[in-house]
Tab-separated table of C-alpha atoms in Angstrom:
chain	number	residue	atom	x	y	z
E	20	MET	CA	-24.206	4.931	9.217
E	21	SER	CA	-22.987	8.537	9.221
E	22	GLN	CA	-20.966	9.979	6.357
E	23	PRO	CA	-17.382	8.662	6.458
E	24	SER	CA	-14.870	11.328	7.473
E	25	ARG	CA	-11.135	11.763	7.925
E	26	PRO	CA	-11.169	10.683	11.627
E	27	ASP	CA	-12.561	7.332	10.474
E	28	PHE	CA	-9.199	6.656	8.835
E	29	ASP	CA	-7.469	6.744	12.205
E	30	GLN	CA	-10.131	4.503	13.710
E	31	TYR	CA	-10.442	1.823	11.047
E	32	MET	CA	-7.371	1.867	8.785
E	33	VAL	CA	-3.889	0.439	9.276
E	34	PRO	CA	-1.689	3.448	10.157
E	35	ASN	CA	0.841	3.100	7.320
E	36	TYR	CA	-0.444	6.275	5.621
E	37	ALA	CA	-0.937	9.826	6.863
E	38	PRO	CA	-3.553	11.182	4.440
E	39	ALA	CA	-4.470	14.836	4.094
E	40	ALA	CA	-7.080	16.386	6.357
E	41	PHE	CA	-9.640	16.706	3.546
E	42	VAL	CA	-11.435	13.857	1.759
E	43	PRO	CA	-11.848	14.184	-2.033
E	44	VAL	CA	-15.232	13.008	-3.265
E	45	ARG	CA	-15.523	14.134	-6.895
E	46	GLY	CA	-13.237	14.993	-9.790
E	47	ALA	CA	-13.602	16.357	-13.308
E	48	GLY	CA	-10.630	17.044	-15.538
E	49	SER	CA	-7.921	18.602	-13.377
E	50	ARG	CA	-10.258	19.738	-10.616
E	51	VAL	CA	-11.294	17.904	-7.445
E	52	TRP	CA	-13.866	18.707	-4.759
E	53	ASP	CA	-13.829	17.599	-1.138
E	54	GLN	CA	-16.643	16.763	1.267
E	55	ALA	CA	-17.113	20.422	2.130
E	56	GLY	CA	-17.384	21.393	-1.536
E	57	LYS	CA	-13.966	23.068	-1.648
E	58	GLU	CA	-12.319	22.959	-5.075
E	59	TYR	CA	-8.702	21.928	-5.676
E	60	LEU	CA	-6.575	21.925	-8.796
E	61	ASP	CA	-4.864	18.561	-9.077
E	62	PHE	CA	-1.170	18.727	-9.996
E	63	SER	CA	-0.488	15.394	-8.276
E	64	GLY	CA	-2.370	13.151	-10.678
E	65	GLY	CA	-2.786	10.412	-8.092
E	66	ILE	CA	1.046	10.101	-8.075
E	67	ALA	CA	1.461	10.239	-11.866
E	68	VAL	CA	-1.532	7.966	-12.448
E	69	ASN	CA	-4.367	10.125	-13.768
E	70	ALA	CA	-2.917	10.675	-17.229
E	71	LEU	CA	-6.175	12.138	-18.514
E	72	GLY	CA	-7.300	13.785	-15.305
E	73	HIS	CA	-10.480	12.718	-13.555
E	74	CYS	CA	-13.434	11.041	-15.258
E	75	HIS	CA	-12.206	11.537	-18.819
E	76	PRO	CA	-15.115	10.759	-21.185
E	77	ALA	CA	-13.160	8.105	-23.123
E	78	ALA	CA	-12.232	6.218	-19.967
E	79	VAL	CA	-15.724	6.532	-18.463
E	80	ALA	CA	-17.282	5.237	-21.687
E	81	ALA	CA	-14.924	2.255	-21.821
E	82	LEU	CA	-15.549	1.391	-18.169
E	83	THR	CA	-19.310	1.732	-18.536
E	84	GLU	CA	-19.454	-0.385	-21.677
E	85	GLN	CA	-17.206	-3.142	-20.336
E	86	GLY	CA	-18.926	-3.033	-16.951
E	87	SER	CA	-22.123	-4.245	-18.547
E	88	LYS	CA	-20.379	-7.055	-20.441
E	89	LEU	CA	-17.647	-8.905	-18.502
E	90	TRP	CA	-15.780	-8.054	-15.297
E	91	HIS	CA	-13.485	-10.964	-14.488
E	92	VAL	CA	-12.669	-14.433	-15.790
E	93	SER	CA	-9.088	-15.053	-14.495
E	94	ASN	CA	-6.221	-16.301	-16.634
E	95	VAL	CA	-7.792	-19.719	-17.007
E	96	PHE	CA	-9.317	-17.859	-19.961
E	97	THR	CA	-8.192	-14.906	-22.035
E	98	ASN	CA	-10.405	-11.961	-22.963
E	99	GLU	CA	-10.820	-9.453	-25.771
E	100	PRO	CA	-9.811	-6.225	-23.950
E	101	ALA	CA	-6.546	-7.822	-22.749
E	102	LEU	CA	-5.668	-9.071	-26.214
E	103	ALA	CA	-6.490	-5.721	-27.794
E	104	LEU	CA	-4.379	-3.797	-25.266
E	105	ALA	CA	-1.454	-6.192	-25.628
E	106	GLU	CA	-1.509	-5.700	-29.395
E	107	LYS	CA	-1.455	-1.926	-28.982
E	108	LEU	CA	1.522	-2.059	-26.618
E	109	VAL	CA	3.483	-4.409	-28.861
E	110	GLU	CA	2.824	-2.331	-31.979
E	111	ALA	CA	3.940	0.874	-30.236
E	112	THR	CA	7.109	-0.397	-28.501
E	113	PHE	CA	10.171	-2.647	-28.819
E	114	ALA	CA	8.262	-5.500	-27.173
E	115	ASP	CA	6.909	-8.711	-28.683
E	116	LYS	CA	5.137	-9.992	-25.566
E	117	VAL	CA	3.149	-8.519	-22.665
E	118	PHE	CA	2.350	-9.785	-19.160
E	119	PHE	CA	-0.492	-7.998	-17.364
E	120	CYS	CA	-0.709	-7.488	-13.608
E	121	ASN	CA	-2.199	-4.926	-11.228
E	122	SER	CA	0.511	-2.501	-10.140
E	123	GLY	CA	4.010	-1.227	-10.712
E	124	ALA	CA	5.403	-3.388	-7.933
E	125	GLU	CA	3.931	-6.477	-9.581
E	126	ALA	CA	5.268	-5.430	-12.975
E	127	ASN	CA	8.759	-5.054	-11.501
E	128	GLU	CA	8.428	-8.297	-9.550
E	129	ALA	CA	7.609	-10.072	-12.800
E	130	ALA	CA	10.466	-8.336	-14.608
E	131	LEU	CA	13.002	-9.319	-11.944
E	132	LYS	CA	11.772	-12.908	-11.722
E	133	LEU	CA	11.882	-13.215	-15.505
E	134	ALA	CA	15.378	-11.745	-15.706
E	135	ARG	CA	16.733	-14.118	-13.097
E	136	ARG	CA	15.008	-17.164	-14.546
E	137	ALA	CA	16.098	-16.398	-18.097
E	138	SER	CA	19.684	-15.802	-16.996
E	139	ILE	CA	19.865	-18.964	-14.890
E	140	GLU	CA	18.340	-21.111	-17.620
E	141	ARG	CA	20.751	-19.708	-20.184
E	142	PHE	CA	23.969	-19.555	-18.188
E	143	GLY	CA	23.562	-21.474	-14.919
E	144	GLU	CA	22.724	-20.886	-11.254
E	145	LYS	CA	25.542	-18.407	-10.652
E	146	LYS	CA	24.007	-15.844	-13.016
E	147	HIS	CA	21.527	-14.393	-10.568
E	148	LYS	CA	22.867	-11.007	-9.400
E	149	VAL	CA	20.581	-7.969	-9.573
E	150	LEU	CA	22.138	-4.500	-9.838
E	151	SER	CA	20.074	-1.433	-8.964
E	152	ALA	CA	20.684	2.263	-8.416
E	153	LEU	CA	21.000	3.863	-5.034
E	154	ASN	CA	17.985	6.031	-4.208
E	155	SER	CA	15.829	4.077	-6.658
E	156	PHE	CA	12.275	2.888	-6.061
E	157	HIS	CA	10.755	-0.208	-7.641
E	158	GLY	CA	7.745	-1.063	-5.499
E	159	ARG	CA	6.725	-2.371	-2.082
E	160	THR	CA	6.748	-6.144	-2.441
E	161	PHE	CA	9.630	-7.502	-0.384
E	162	PHE	CA	11.742	-8.338	-3.431
E	163	THR	CA	11.153	-5.020	-5.187
E	164	VAL	CA	11.567	-2.901	-2.061
E	165	CYS	CA	14.904	-4.599	-1.398
E	166	VAL	CA	15.986	-4.018	-4.997
E	167	GLY	CA	15.081	-0.347	-4.579
E	168	GLY	CA	18.148	1.425	-3.243
E	169	GLN	CA	16.479	3.098	-0.255
E	170	PRO	CA	17.025	1.134	2.985
E	171	LYS	CA	14.461	3.255	4.831
E	172	TYR	CA	11.750	1.340	2.939
E	173	SER	CA	13.245	-2.154	3.276
E	174	ASP	CA	14.823	-2.217	6.742
E	175	GLY	CA	12.997	-3.818	9.648
E	176	PHE	CA	11.365	-6.730	7.822
E	177	GLY	CA	13.967	-9.405	8.492
E	178	PRO	CA	16.552	-11.054	6.220
E	179	LYS	CA	16.703	-9.640	2.718
E	180	PRO	CA	17.058	-11.539	-0.563
E	181	GLU	CA	20.650	-12.196	-1.548
E	182	GLY	CA	22.404	-11.210	-4.736
E	183	ILE	CA	21.432	-7.522	-4.871
E	184	ALA	CA	24.004	-4.721	-5.141
E	185	TYR	CA	23.751	-0.976	-5.747
E	186	PHE	CA	25.504	1.526	-7.984
E	187	GLU	CA	25.333	5.315	-8.093
E	188	TYR	CA	22.751	6.721	-10.488
E	189	ASN	CA	24.293	8.577	-13.437
E	190	ASN	CA	27.726	7.210	-12.487
E	191	LEU	CA	28.732	4.658	-15.111
E	192	ALA	CA	32.031	3.861	-13.396
E	193	SER	CA	30.089	2.842	-10.287
E	194	LEU	CA	28.097	0.314	-12.313
E	195	GLU	CA	31.146	-0.870	-14.217
E	196	ALA	CA	32.814	-1.748	-10.924
E	197	LEU	CA	29.923	-4.050	-9.979
E	198	ILE	CA	28.745	-5.708	-13.175
E	199	ASP	CA	30.246	-9.052	-14.136
E	200	ASP	CA	29.345	-12.286	-15.862
E	201	GLU	CA	27.270	-13.394	-12.868
E	202	THR	CA	24.958	-10.382	-13.253
E	203	ALA	CA	21.476	-11.434	-14.337
E	204	CYS	CA	20.076	-7.945	-14.797
E	205	VAL	CA	20.424	-4.241	-14.236
E	206	ILE	CA	17.238	-2.383	-13.329
E	207	VAL	CA	17.118	1.390	-13.726
E	208	GLU	CA	14.557	4.170	-13.888
E	209	PRO	CA	15.094	6.491	-16.881
E	210	ILE	CA	13.913	9.147	-14.434
E	211	GLN	CA	14.216	8.485	-10.724
E	212	GLY	CA	10.752	9.421	-9.495
E	213	GLU	CA	10.498	8.838	-5.746
E	214	GLY	CA	14.238	9.478	-5.569
E	215	GLY	CA	13.834	13.157	-6.452
E	216	VAL	CA	12.719	13.414	-10.105
E	217	THR	CA	16.224	13.006	-11.506
E	218	PRO	CA	16.568	12.114	-15.208
E	219	ALA	CA	19.310	9.812	-16.404
E	220	THR	CA	21.928	11.375	-18.640
E	221	GLN	CA	22.107	10.211	-22.225
E	222	ALA	CA	25.661	8.921	-21.782
E	223	PHE	CA	24.716	6.993	-18.649
E	224	LEU	CA	21.829	5.088	-20.225
E	225	GLU	CA	23.845	4.359	-23.349
E	226	GLY	CA	26.686	3.099	-21.151
E	227	VAL	CA	24.368	0.913	-19.084
E	228	ARG	CA	23.027	-0.663	-22.262
E	229	ALA	CA	26.537	-1.359	-23.537
E	230	LEU	CA	27.657	-2.925	-20.239
E	231	CYS	CA	24.582	-5.163	-20.115
E	232	THR	CA	25.207	-6.332	-23.661
E	233	LYS	CA	28.894	-6.997	-22.888
E	234	HIS	CA	28.082	-9.149	-19.848
E	235	ASN	CA	24.928	-10.869	-21.198
E	236	ALA	CA	22.890	-9.139	-18.515
E	237	LEU	CA	19.293	-8.167	-19.174
E	238	LEU	CA	18.456	-4.470	-18.977
E	239	ILE	CA	15.205	-3.622	-17.211
E	240	PHE	CA	13.761	-0.142	-17.494
E	241	ASP	CA	11.331	0.707	-14.717
E	242	GLU	CA	8.920	3.010	-16.525
E	243	VAL	CA	6.143	2.756	-13.964
E	244	GLN	CA	6.257	6.517	-13.433
E	245	SER	CA	7.906	7.738	-16.641
E	246	GLY	CA	5.773	5.745	-19.068
E	247	MET	CA	2.526	6.319	-20.956
E	248	GLY	CA	3.259	9.763	-22.331
E	249	ARG	CA	4.631	11.334	-19.171
E	250	THR	CA	7.826	12.518	-20.931
E	251	GLY	CA	6.237	13.497	-24.248
E	252	HIS	CA	7.089	10.062	-25.666
E	253	LEU	CA	4.958	7.000	-25.076
E	254	TYR	CA	7.841	5.608	-23.022
E	255	ALA	CA	10.959	7.440	-21.880
E	256	TYR	CA	13.319	4.926	-23.485
E	257	GLN	CA	12.130	6.291	-26.837
E	258	ALA	CA	13.258	9.772	-25.846
E	259	TYR	CA	16.753	8.425	-25.168
E	260	GLY	CA	16.898	5.999	-28.081
E	261	VAL	CA	18.107	3.282	-25.699
E	262	THR	CA	16.146	0.026	-25.795
E	263	PRO	CA	15.811	-2.282	-22.778
E	264	ASP	CA	15.205	-6.036	-22.779
E	265	ILE	CA	12.344	-5.738	-20.294
E	266	LEU	CA	10.152	-2.764	-19.385
E	267	SER	CA	7.686	-2.299	-16.536
E	268	SER	CA	4.628	-0.072	-16.921
E	269	ALA	CA	1.786	0.872	-14.589
E	270	LYS	CA	0.464	4.103	-13.032
E	271	SER	CA	-0.741	6.112	-16.068
E	272	LEU	CA	-1.352	2.934	-18.086
E	273	GLY	CA	-4.872	2.682	-16.663
E	274	GLY	CA	-5.446	6.391	-16.161
E	275	GLY	CA	-6.642	5.653	-12.619
E	276	PHE	CA	-7.846	2.073	-12.985
E	277	PRO	CA	-5.298	-0.295	-11.395
E	278	ILE	CA	-3.244	-2.136	-14.008
E	279	GLY	CA	0.393	-2.955	-14.634
E	280	ALA	CA	2.283	-4.549	-17.485
E	281	MET	CA	5.660	-6.089	-18.169
E	282	LEU	CA	6.860	-5.792	-21.764
E	283	THR	CA	9.672	-7.866	-23.249
E	284	THR	CA	10.968	-9.647	-26.338
E	285	SER	CA	9.936	-13.118	-27.470
E	286	ASP	CA	13.428	-14.438	-26.813
E	287	VAL	CA	13.274	-13.408	-23.161
E	288	ALA	CA	9.567	-14.074	-22.641
E	289	LYS	CA	9.889	-17.774	-23.484
E	290	HIS	CA	11.537	-18.338	-20.095
E	291	LEU	CA	8.232	-17.687	-18.306
E	292	ALA	CA	6.682	-20.961	-19.416
E	293	VAL	CA	3.256	-22.120	-18.242
E	294	GLY	CA	3.065	-22.173	-14.445
E	295	THR	CA	6.222	-20.186	-13.709
E	296	HIS	CA	4.442	-16.940	-12.797
E	297	GLY	CA	0.887	-15.688	-12.520
E	298	THR	CA	-1.711	-13.361	-11.065
E	299	THR	CA	-5.442	-13.790	-10.502
E	300	TYR	CA	-6.496	-10.292	-11.542
E	301	GLY	CA	-3.872	-9.563	-14.206
E	302	GLY	CA	-5.424	-8.838	-17.582
E	303	ASN	CA	-8.786	-8.111	-15.989
E	304	PRO	CA	-11.289	-7.103	-18.723
E	305	LEU	CA	-12.372	-3.921	-16.916
E	306	ALA	CA	-8.789	-2.753	-16.378
E	307	CYS	CA	-7.715	-3.566	-19.913
E	308	ALA	CA	-10.749	-1.905	-21.478
E	309	VAL	CA	-10.070	1.328	-19.590
E	310	ALA	CA	-6.331	1.164	-20.314
E	311	GLY	CA	-7.066	0.615	-23.992
E	312	ALA	CA	-9.180	3.758	-24.064
E	313	VAL	CA	-6.513	5.758	-22.210
E	314	PHE	CA	-3.858	4.460	-24.604
E	315	GLY	CA	-5.969	5.583	-27.564
E	316	VAL	CA	-5.989	9.158	-26.277
E	317	VAL	CA	-2.414	9.365	-24.987
E	318	ASN	CA	-0.633	7.757	-27.933
E	319	THR	CA	-1.480	10.526	-30.386
E	320	PRO	CA	0.816	13.220	-31.813
E	321	GLU	CA	-1.366	15.964	-30.348
E	322	VAL	CA	-1.219	14.740	-26.762
E	323	LEU	CA	2.447	13.708	-26.814
E	324	ALA	CA	3.567	16.996	-28.371
E	325	GLY	CA	1.374	18.901	-25.945
E	326	VAL	CA	3.186	17.399	-22.959
E	327	ASN	CA	6.373	19.368	-23.565
E	328	THR	CA	4.453	22.509	-24.515
E	329	LYS	CA	2.743	22.323	-21.130
E	330	ARG	CA	6.048	21.614	-19.413
E	331	THR	CA	7.404	24.878	-20.821
E	332	ARG	CA	4.433	26.672	-19.295
E	333	TYR	CA	5.135	25.111	-15.889
E	334	GLU	CA	8.834	25.973	-16.084
E	335	ALA	CA	8.113	29.595	-16.967
E	336	ALA	CA	5.696	29.921	-14.053
E	337	LEU	CA	8.135	28.293	-11.643
E	338	ALA	CA	10.899	30.646	-12.796
E	339	ARG	CA	8.661	33.688	-12.218
E	340	ILE	CA	7.578	32.488	-8.787
E	341	ASN	CA	11.080	31.520	-7.729
E	342	GLY	CA	12.336	34.908	-8.832
E	343	GLU	CA	10.024	36.331	-6.188
E	344	VAL	CA	10.353	33.852	-3.310
E	345	GLY	CA	13.763	32.248	-3.953
E	346	VAL	CA	12.804	28.840	-2.573
E	347	PHE	CA	14.098	26.441	-5.216
E	348	ALA	CA	17.675	25.534	-6.129
E	349	GLU	CA	16.787	23.562	-9.272
E	350	VAL	CA	13.862	22.532	-11.449
E	351	ARG	CA	14.338	19.244	-13.322
E	352	GLY	CA	12.593	16.252	-14.856
E	353	LEU	CA	11.198	15.432	-18.275
E	354	GLY	CA	7.814	16.290	-19.748
E	355	LEU	CA	5.096	16.492	-17.125
E	356	LEU	CA	7.142	14.838	-14.412
E	357	ILE	CA	8.671	17.909	-12.799
E	358	GLY	CA	10.725	18.214	-9.628
E	359	ALA	CA	11.544	21.470	-7.879
E	360	GLU	CA	14.306	20.995	-5.309
E	361	LEU	CA	14.367	23.250	-2.253
E	362	LYS	CA	17.403	25.337	-1.419
E	363	SER	CA	19.506	24.094	1.469
E	364	GLU	CA	18.043	26.587	3.908
E	365	TYR	CA	14.615	25.007	3.360
E	366	ALA	CA	15.834	21.388	3.401
E	367	GLY	CA	13.358	18.854	4.729
E	368	ARG	CA	10.349	21.177	4.462
E	369	ALA	CA	8.625	19.969	1.306
E	370	LYS	CA	5.780	18.572	3.408
E	371	ASP	CA	5.109	22.053	4.819
E	372	ILE	CA	4.624	23.339	1.285
E	373	LEU	CA	2.218	20.506	0.478
E	374	GLY	CA	0.033	21.511	3.396
E	375	LEU	CA	0.035	25.197	2.472
E	376	ALA	CA	-0.714	24.373	-1.167
E	377	ALA	CA	-3.716	22.292	-0.126
E	378	GLU	CA	-5.001	25.202	1.950
E	379	GLU	CA	-4.767	27.341	-1.195
E	380	GLY	CA	-6.669	24.723	-3.205
E	381	LEU	CA	-3.791	22.920	-4.932
E	382	MET	CA	-2.752	19.265	-4.773
E	383	VAL	CA	0.987	18.669	-5.299
E	384	LEU	CA	3.415	15.898	-4.344
E	385	MET	CA	6.770	15.350	-2.684
E	386	ALA	CA	9.664	13.270	-4.042
E	387	GLY	CA	11.577	12.950	-0.824
E	388	PRO	CA	11.701	15.650	1.878
E	389	ASN	CA	13.402	18.256	-0.337
E	390	VAL	CA	11.586	18.067	-3.680
E	391	ILE	CA	8.147	19.277	-4.744
E	392	ARG	CA	6.845	17.023	-7.519
E	393	PHE	CA	4.286	17.872	-10.194
E	394	ALA	CA	2.667	15.037	-12.167
E	395	PRO	CA	-0.518	16.547	-13.596
E	396	SER	CA	-2.869	15.313	-16.271
E	397	LEU	CA	-1.195	15.138	-19.674
E	398	VAL	CA	-4.161	17.031	-21.139
E	399	ILE	CA	-4.502	19.690	-18.445
E	400	ASP	CA	-5.843	22.994	-19.774
E	401	ASP	CA	-3.444	25.948	-19.904
E	402	ALA	CA	-5.914	27.955	-17.830
E	403	ASP	CA	-5.755	25.295	-15.100
E	404	ILE	CA	-1.947	25.396	-15.148
E	405	ASP	CA	-2.005	29.167	-14.753
E	406	GLU	CA	-4.590	29.121	-11.963
E	407	GLY	CA	-2.807	26.297	-10.142
E	408	MET	CA	0.526	28.068	-10.300
E	409	ALA	CA	-1.095	31.232	-8.978
E	410	ARG	CA	-2.315	29.206	-6.009
E	411	PHE	CA	1.155	27.692	-5.638
E	412	ALA	CA	2.655	31.173	-5.533
E	413	LYS	CA	0.300	32.126	-2.706
E	414	ALA	CA	1.352	29.044	-0.767
E	415	LEU	CA	5.038	29.830	-1.243
E	416	ARG	CA	4.600	33.436	-0.161
E	417	ARG	CA	3.111	32.137	3.063
E	418	PHE	CA	5.902	29.569	3.340
E	419	VAL	CA	8.636	32.199	3.280
E	420	GLY	CA	6.671	34.403	5.648
């Protein structure tokens, strides 16, 4: 068989993705090389997944060690790496209990099922409503994609689950108009990721918490993208000082190895009794061993403090570049989840910038058609930031002609 190449995607793969023209084959730290040997600086982080960059020694060591011991046993049994990781998460957060799965969508699916079940068991069948923000994103299972407030992702698949309504993000009055005593839960991202890298305001999150408490509704924070050090705190709720009842985590949790987790209190967790929910791969020893190693690096004062130091470096570079090319209307986000929104005259052209950046040897992301998103390694070297932003500047100069 010949070496696989990009055209093979079009021949063999379901056409739900449109991957870049180059095929990455190797990574080290914040650098990636393609089949032709071209080097790229990675500011995309696998969509906020590669918290420690590529092939971090701690993660490689954990994977190698566990790979020679135990790969999979299912949840008919428990295993040491899962128990060790659960203990770390509980000790570092509000949570008492952890449920492991394989992705952010699964973590949110579990969170939503738990919230509904707990509410119904406590207050009756009428307490089932789910409230979510417009322009939110909570995954691609049918339940989570319908809860996400972006119809473009959920339309066209037939009848949608009932009992879901949407409020405006950062508009407390909009939520207040919807929430009532039949509301089971409110799910919100502390930072809307796919929706444009928009942080919640302090007053909004505090108000959401107060409304949930008033109406006996469970508050779910979707921290799939904002969690595991991305904001300079282990989880973004800690930056706000607003505590949810349930939290979903994934992406950076495994540093590149697929894993998700739902965190909650004992009082809520008891409603997922034996047999009510499950997953074959959740709590997999390989995934949990790697995630435990990633956690050990990320949850340190040095790394967490370094996140905002590095953010300042990105912001300064973006300000310098934008002073020259005048492409961006706003730069926002928290920590190393950064969104740069295009001015109106460049609306809808973020994808063009992605292509030009790749040609200059830089991997960046979009967050909708108008926002360039940066989600680099939390331990990226300053020299790599500087070099990557120099490449970004070249791409933008070409973009504006």
